[in-house]
Short mmCIF file of C-alpha atoms in Angstrom, two decimals:
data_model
loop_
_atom_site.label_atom_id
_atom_site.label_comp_id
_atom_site.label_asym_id
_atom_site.label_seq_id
_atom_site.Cartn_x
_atom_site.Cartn_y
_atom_site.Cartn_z
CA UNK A 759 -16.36 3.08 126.02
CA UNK A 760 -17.56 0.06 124.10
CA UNK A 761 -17.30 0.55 120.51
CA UNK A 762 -20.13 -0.61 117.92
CA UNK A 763 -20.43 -0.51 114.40
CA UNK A 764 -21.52 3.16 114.26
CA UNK A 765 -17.99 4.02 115.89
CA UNK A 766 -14.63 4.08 114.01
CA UNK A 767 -13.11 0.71 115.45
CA UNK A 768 -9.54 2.18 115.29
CA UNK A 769 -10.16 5.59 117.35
CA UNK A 770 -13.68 5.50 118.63
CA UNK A 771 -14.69 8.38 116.69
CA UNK A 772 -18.61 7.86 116.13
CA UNK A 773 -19.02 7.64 112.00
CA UNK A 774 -21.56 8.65 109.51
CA UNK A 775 -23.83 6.40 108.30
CA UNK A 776 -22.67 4.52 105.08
CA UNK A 777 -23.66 5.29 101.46
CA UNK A 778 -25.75 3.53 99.58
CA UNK A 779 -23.17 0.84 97.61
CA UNK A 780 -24.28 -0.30 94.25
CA UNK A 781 -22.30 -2.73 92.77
CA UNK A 782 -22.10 -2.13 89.00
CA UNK A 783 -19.81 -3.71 86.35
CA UNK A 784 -16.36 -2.20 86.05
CA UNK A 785 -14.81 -4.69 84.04
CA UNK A 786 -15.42 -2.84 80.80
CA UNK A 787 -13.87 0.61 81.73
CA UNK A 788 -11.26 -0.33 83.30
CA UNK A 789 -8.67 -2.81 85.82
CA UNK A 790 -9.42 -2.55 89.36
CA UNK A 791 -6.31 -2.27 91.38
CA UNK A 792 -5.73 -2.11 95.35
CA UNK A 793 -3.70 0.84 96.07
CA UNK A 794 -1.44 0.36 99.41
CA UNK A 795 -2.50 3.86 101.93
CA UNK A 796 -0.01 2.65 104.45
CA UNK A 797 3.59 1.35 103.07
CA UNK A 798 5.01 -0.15 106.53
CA UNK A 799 5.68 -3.62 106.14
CA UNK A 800 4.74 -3.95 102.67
CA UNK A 801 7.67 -5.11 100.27
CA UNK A 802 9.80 -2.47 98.98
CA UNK A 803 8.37 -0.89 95.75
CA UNK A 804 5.18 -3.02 96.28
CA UNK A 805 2.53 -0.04 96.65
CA UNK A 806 -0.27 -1.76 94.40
CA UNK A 807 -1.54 -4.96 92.50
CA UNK A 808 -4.34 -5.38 90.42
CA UNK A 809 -7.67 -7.92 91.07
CA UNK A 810 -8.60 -10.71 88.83
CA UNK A 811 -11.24 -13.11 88.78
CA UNK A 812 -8.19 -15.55 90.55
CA UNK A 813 -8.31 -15.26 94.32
CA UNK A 814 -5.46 -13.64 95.76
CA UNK A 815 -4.56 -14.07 99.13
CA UNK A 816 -3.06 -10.97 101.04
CA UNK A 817 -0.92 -11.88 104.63
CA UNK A 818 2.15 -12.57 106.55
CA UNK A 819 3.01 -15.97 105.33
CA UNK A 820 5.81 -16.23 102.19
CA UNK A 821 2.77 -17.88 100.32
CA UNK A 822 1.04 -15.47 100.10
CA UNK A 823 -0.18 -13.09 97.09
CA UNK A 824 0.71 -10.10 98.47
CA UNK A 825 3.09 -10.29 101.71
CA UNK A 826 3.06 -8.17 104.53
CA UNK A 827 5.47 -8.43 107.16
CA UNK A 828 3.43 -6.87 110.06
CA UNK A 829 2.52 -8.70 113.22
CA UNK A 830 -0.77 -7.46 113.13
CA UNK A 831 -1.20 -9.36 109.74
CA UNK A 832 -2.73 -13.10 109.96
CA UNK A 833 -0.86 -15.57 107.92
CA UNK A 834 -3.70 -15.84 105.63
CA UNK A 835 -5.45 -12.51 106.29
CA UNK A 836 -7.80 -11.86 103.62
CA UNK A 837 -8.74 -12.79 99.99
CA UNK A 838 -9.65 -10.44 97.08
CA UNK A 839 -11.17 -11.43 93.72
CA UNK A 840 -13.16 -10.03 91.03
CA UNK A 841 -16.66 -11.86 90.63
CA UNK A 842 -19.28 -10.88 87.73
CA UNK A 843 -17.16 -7.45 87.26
CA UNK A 844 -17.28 -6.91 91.10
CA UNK A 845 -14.36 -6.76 93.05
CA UNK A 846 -15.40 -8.44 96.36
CA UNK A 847 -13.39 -9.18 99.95
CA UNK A 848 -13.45 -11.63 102.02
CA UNK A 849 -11.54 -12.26 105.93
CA UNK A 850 -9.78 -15.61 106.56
CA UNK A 851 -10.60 -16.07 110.14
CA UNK A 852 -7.86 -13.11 110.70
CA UNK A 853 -7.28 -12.40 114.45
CA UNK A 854 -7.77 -8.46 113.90
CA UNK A 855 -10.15 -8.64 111.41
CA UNK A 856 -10.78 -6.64 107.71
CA UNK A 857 -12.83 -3.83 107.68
CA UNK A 858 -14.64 -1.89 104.79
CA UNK A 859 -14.96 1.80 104.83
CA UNK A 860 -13.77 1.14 108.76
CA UNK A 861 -16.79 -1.43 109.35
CA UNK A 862 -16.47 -4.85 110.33
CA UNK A 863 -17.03 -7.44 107.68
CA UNK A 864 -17.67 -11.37 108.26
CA UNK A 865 -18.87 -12.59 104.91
CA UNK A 866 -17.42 -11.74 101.28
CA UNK A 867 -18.46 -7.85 100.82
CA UNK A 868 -18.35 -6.33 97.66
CA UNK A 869 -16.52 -2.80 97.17
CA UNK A 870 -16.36 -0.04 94.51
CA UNK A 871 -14.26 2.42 93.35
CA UNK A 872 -13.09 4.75 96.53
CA UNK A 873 -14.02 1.79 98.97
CA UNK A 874 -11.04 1.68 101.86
CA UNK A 875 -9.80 -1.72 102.58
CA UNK A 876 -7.67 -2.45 105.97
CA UNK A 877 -6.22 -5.38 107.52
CA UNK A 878 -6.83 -4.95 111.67
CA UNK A 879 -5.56 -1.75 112.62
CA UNK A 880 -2.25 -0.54 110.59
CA UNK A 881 -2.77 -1.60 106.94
CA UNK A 882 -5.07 0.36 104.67
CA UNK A 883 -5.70 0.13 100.69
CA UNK A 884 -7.83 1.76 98.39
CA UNK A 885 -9.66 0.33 95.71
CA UNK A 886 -8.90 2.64 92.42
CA UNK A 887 -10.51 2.15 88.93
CA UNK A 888 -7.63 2.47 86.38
CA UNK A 889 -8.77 3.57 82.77
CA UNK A 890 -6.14 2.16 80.56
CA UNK A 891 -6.57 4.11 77.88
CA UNK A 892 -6.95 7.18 79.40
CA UNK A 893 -3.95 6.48 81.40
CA UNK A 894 -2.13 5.54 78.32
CA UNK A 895 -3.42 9.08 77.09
CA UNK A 896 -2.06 10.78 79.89
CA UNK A 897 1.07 9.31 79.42
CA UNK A 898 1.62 10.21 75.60
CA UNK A 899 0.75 13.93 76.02
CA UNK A 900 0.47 14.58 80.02
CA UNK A 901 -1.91 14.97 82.52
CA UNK A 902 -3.60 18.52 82.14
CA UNK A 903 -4.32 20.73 84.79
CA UNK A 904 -7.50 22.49 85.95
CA UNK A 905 -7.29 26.08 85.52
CA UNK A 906 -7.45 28.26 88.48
CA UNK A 907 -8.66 31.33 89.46
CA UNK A 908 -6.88 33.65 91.27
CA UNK A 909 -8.46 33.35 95.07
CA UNK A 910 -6.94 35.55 97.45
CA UNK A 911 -5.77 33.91 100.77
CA UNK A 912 -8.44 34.84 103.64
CA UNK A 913 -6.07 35.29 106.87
CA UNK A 914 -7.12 33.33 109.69
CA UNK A 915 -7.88 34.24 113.11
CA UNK A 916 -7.53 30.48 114.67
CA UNK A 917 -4.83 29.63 117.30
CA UNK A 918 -1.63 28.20 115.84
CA UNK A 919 -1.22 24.43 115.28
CA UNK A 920 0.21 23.97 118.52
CA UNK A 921 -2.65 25.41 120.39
CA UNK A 922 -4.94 22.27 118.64
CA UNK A 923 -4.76 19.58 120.85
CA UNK A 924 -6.06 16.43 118.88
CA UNK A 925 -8.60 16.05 116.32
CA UNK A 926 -11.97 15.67 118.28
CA UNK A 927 -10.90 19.14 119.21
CA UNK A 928 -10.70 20.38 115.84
CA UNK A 929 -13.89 19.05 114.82
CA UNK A 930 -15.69 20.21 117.76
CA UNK A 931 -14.71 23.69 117.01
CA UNK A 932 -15.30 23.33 113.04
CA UNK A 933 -18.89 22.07 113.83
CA UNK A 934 -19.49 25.41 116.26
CA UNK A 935 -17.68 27.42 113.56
CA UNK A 936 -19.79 26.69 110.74
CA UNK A 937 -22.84 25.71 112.50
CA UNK A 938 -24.52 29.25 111.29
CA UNK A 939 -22.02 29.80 108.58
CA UNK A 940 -23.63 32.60 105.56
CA UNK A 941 -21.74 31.42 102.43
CA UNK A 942 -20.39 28.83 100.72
CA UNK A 943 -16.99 29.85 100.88
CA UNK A 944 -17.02 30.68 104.41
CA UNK A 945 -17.75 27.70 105.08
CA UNK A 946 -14.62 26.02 102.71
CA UNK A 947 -12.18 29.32 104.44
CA UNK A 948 -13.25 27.39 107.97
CA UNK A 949 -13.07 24.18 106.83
CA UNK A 950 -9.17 24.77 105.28
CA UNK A 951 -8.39 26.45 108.75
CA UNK A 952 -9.22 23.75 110.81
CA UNK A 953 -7.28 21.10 108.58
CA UNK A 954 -4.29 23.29 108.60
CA UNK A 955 -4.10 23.01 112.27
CA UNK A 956 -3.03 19.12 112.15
CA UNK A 957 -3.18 18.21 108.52
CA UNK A 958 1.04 18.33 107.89
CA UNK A 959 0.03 19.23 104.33
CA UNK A 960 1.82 22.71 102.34
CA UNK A 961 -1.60 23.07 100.44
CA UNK A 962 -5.25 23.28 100.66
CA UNK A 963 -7.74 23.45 98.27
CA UNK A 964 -11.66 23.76 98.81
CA UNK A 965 -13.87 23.61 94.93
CA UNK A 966 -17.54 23.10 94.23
CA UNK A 967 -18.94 21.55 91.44
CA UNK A 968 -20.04 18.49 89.55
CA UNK A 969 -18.12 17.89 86.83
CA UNK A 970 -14.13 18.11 86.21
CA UNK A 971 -14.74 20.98 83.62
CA UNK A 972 -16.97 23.41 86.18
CA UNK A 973 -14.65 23.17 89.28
CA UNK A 974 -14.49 26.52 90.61
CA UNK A 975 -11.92 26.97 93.42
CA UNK A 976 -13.66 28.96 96.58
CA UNK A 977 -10.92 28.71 99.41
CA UNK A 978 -7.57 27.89 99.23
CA UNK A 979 -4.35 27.99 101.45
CA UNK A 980 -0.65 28.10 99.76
CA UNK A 981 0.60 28.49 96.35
CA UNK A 982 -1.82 28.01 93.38
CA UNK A 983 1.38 26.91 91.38
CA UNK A 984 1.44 24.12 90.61
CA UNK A 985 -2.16 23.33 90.38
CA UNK A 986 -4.08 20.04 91.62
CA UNK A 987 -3.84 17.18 89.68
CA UNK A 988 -6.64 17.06 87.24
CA UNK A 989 -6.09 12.74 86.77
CA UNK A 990 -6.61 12.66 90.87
CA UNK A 991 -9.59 15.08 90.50
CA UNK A 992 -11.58 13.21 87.90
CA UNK A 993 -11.20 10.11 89.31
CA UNK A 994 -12.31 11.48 92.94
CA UNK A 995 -15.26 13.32 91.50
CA UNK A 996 -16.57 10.45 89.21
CA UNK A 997 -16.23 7.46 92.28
CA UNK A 998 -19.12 9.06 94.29
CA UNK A 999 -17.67 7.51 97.20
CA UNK A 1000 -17.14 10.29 100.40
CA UNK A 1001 -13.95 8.14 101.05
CA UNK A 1002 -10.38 10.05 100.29
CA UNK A 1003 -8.27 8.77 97.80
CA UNK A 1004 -4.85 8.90 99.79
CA UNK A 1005 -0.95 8.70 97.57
CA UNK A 1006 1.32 8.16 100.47
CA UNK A 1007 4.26 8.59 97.52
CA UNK A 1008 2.82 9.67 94.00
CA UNK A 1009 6.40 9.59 93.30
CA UNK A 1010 6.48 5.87 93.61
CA UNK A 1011 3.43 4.36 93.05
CA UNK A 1012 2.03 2.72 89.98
CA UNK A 1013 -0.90 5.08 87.93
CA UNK A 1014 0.00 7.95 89.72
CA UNK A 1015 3.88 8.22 89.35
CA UNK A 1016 3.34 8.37 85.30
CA UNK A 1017 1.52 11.72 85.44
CA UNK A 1018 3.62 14.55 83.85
CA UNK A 1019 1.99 16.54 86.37
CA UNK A 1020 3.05 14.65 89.60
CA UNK A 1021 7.02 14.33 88.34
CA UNK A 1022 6.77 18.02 86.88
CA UNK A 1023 5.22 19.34 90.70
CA UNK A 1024 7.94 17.02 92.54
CA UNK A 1025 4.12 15.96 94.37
CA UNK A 1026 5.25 13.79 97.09
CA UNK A 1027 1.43 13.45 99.19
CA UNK A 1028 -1.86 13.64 97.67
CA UNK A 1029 -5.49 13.54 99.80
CA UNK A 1030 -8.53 14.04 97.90
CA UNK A 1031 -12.20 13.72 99.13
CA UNK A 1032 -15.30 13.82 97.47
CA UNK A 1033 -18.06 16.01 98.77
CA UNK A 1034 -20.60 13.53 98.59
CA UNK A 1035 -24.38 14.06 99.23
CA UNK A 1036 -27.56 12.54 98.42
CA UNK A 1037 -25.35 10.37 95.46
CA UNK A 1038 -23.99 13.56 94.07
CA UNK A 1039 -20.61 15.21 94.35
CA UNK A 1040 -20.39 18.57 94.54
CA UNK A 1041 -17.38 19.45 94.84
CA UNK A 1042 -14.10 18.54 96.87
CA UNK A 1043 -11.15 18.78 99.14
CA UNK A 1044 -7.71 18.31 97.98
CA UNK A 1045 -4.29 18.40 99.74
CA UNK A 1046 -0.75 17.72 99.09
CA UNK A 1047 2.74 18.30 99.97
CA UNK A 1048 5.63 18.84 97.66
CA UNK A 1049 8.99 17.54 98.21
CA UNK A 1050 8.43 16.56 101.73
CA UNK A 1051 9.07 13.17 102.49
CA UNK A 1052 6.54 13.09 105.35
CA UNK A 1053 3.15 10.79 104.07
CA UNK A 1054 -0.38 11.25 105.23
CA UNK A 1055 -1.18 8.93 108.08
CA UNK A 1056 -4.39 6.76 108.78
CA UNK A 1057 -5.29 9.51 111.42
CA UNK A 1058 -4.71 12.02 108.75
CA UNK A 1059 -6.79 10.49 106.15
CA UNK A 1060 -9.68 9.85 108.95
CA UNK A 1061 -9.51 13.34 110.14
CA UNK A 1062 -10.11 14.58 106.73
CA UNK A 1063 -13.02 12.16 105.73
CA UNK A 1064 -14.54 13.53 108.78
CA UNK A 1065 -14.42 17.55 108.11
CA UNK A 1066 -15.07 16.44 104.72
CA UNK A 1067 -18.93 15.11 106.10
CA UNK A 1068 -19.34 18.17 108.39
CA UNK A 1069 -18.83 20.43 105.11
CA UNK A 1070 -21.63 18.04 103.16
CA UNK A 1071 -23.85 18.61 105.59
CA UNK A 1072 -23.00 22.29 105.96
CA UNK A 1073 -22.77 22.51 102.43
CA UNK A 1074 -26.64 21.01 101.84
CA UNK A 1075 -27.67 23.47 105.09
CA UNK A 1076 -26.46 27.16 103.08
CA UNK A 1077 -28.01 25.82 99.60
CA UNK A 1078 -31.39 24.92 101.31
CA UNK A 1079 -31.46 28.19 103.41
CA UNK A 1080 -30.64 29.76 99.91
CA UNK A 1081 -33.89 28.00 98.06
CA UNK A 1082 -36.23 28.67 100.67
CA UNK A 1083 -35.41 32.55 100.74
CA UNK A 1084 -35.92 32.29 96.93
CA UNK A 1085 -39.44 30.45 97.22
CA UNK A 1086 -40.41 33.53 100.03
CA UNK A 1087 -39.35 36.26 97.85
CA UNK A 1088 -41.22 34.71 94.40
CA UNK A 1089 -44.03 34.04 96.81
CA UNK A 1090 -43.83 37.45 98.25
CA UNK A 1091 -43.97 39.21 94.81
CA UNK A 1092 -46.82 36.84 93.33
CA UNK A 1093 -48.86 37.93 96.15
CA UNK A 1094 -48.21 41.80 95.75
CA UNK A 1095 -45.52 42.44 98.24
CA UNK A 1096 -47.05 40.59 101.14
CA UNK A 1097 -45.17 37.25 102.14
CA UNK A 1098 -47.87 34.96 102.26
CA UNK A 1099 -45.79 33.11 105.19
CA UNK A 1100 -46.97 33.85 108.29
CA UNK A 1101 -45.04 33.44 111.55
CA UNK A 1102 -45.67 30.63 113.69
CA UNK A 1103 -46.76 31.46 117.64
CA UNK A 1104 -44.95 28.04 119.05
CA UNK A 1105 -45.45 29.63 122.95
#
């Protein structure tokens, strides 16, 4: 199959269409750092590094700003720079190429916060917006927690893990699943059920909502204790990007590793998405693992974005269904009990 820009160039996977990406000032709320997704090859304790207005070269050679050792890496892959507050990209003529957000790019691009940078097919960062002095707070008195409420596990009636056999599969059925779904949180029960069947994660977490202090929990899978990590949360749900934020060691790496919740929770994995829609989040999935030493993969972190647009859509599908059958029934009563809607013949 011949692959274009609408089609994940890694797996083929056909991909939504890209958000509208503004490119506003960050220099004054924070540092802008490149978070390493995918550790092979990279130096040993060398997980992130932060962007300046100095061009820093990232690639195979010793020269370079950031080395890593990977054969898929150019010698000179790829340059990174802040410019007017903007962090901005740019490919050196790399023989697998740098993608944004999984597209192609052959002229300097400019990214935000949430913006996934890779190097050809096996190298993956994010691009995080550190707060300094929030993260200084957090590190004085300790990252608090969101409260949770106490939602009961729904059982599942799916076929065990081993019955999925990749993750077109998965999606296939999650789209059929939910493709008449009633309720919000049917919809997040489904969508935690289908991640659980390849997702190598020992929690799940579904929330709505548009701001850090509203998050209501609808759906979750495994213990509630400890809860998610309200730093990872906020900074998820005030990117408005749809792409996860991915910790393939919170243990380890810098800005995460300091939270008194992540040491506390012995957090090992973290994947967070935004439910993004129309330039608003409303709400979010979050994942983790504690104490296993197994990290999210590229696949993993894919497979995720993807459910994670499914449920948007879903998501947007229920709430509209919800305001029309409010507009009938005010319409309905204004006009004395008769719905003023009448049936179309389309025979």
């Amino acid at each position: 199959m011949e692959r274009s820009a609408k089609h994940c160039p890694f797996c083929g996977t056909l991909l939504p269409p890209s958000p509208f990406n503004p490119t506003p000032s960050y220099t004054e709320t924070g540092r802008l750092v490149l978070v390493l997704a995918v550790e092979q090859g990279a130096p040993a304790g060398t997980t992130s590094f932060e962007l300046t207005t100095e061009r820093k070269v990232i690639g195979r050679s010793e020269q370079a700003d950031f080395r890593i050792t990977l054969p898929s890496i150019s010698r000179r892959h790829a340059a990174v720079w802040v410019e007017e507050g903007v962090a901005r990209v740019e490919d050196l003529g790399s023989q697998h190429g740098t993608f944004v957000n999984y597209h192609k790019i052959a002229q300097p691009t400019n990214l935000r916060p949430g913006d996934r940078v890779s190097l050809g097919g096996d190298v993956h960062f994010h691009l995080v917006l550190e707060d300094d002095e929030e993260g200084a707070t957090n590190r004085r008195k300790g990252d608090e927690e969101i409260p949770l409420p106490p939602v009961k596990p729904v059982s599942s009636d799916l076929p065990p893990a081993s019955a999925a056999t990749g993750h077109l599969q998965v999606i296939s059925s999650y789209c059929s699943a939910t493709f008449q779904v009633a309720s919000e949180q049917e919809l997040f029960e489904q969508a935690l059920d289908h991640l659980k069947q390849l997702l190598p994660a020992e929690r799940f977490f579904a929330m709505t909502g548009r701001a850090i202090e509203t998050l209501q929990v609808l759906a979750h899978r495994g213990e509630l204790d400890p809860p998610p990590s309200r730093g990872i949360m906020r900074r998820v749900l005030y990117s408005l990007s749809d792409r996860p934020f991915v910790s393939g060691d919170a243990q380890s790496e810098t800005g995460i590793r300091e939270r008194s919740s992540i040491v506390m929770s012995n957090v090992r994995s973290v994947m967070c998405v935004g439910l993004v829609g129309a330039g608003q989040c409303e709400g979010m999935i979050y994942v983790d693992t504690l104490g296993s030493d197994q990290p999210f993969s590229a696949d993993d972190e894919h497979f995720l974005h993807v459910i994670a647009q499914v449920t948007v859509a879903r998501l947007s599908a229920i709430r509209t269904r919800v305001e029309l059958e409010a507009m009938q029934e005010e319409l309905t009563h204004r006009s004395g009990g008769v719905s003023p809607l009448k049936p179309v013949d389309v025979s």
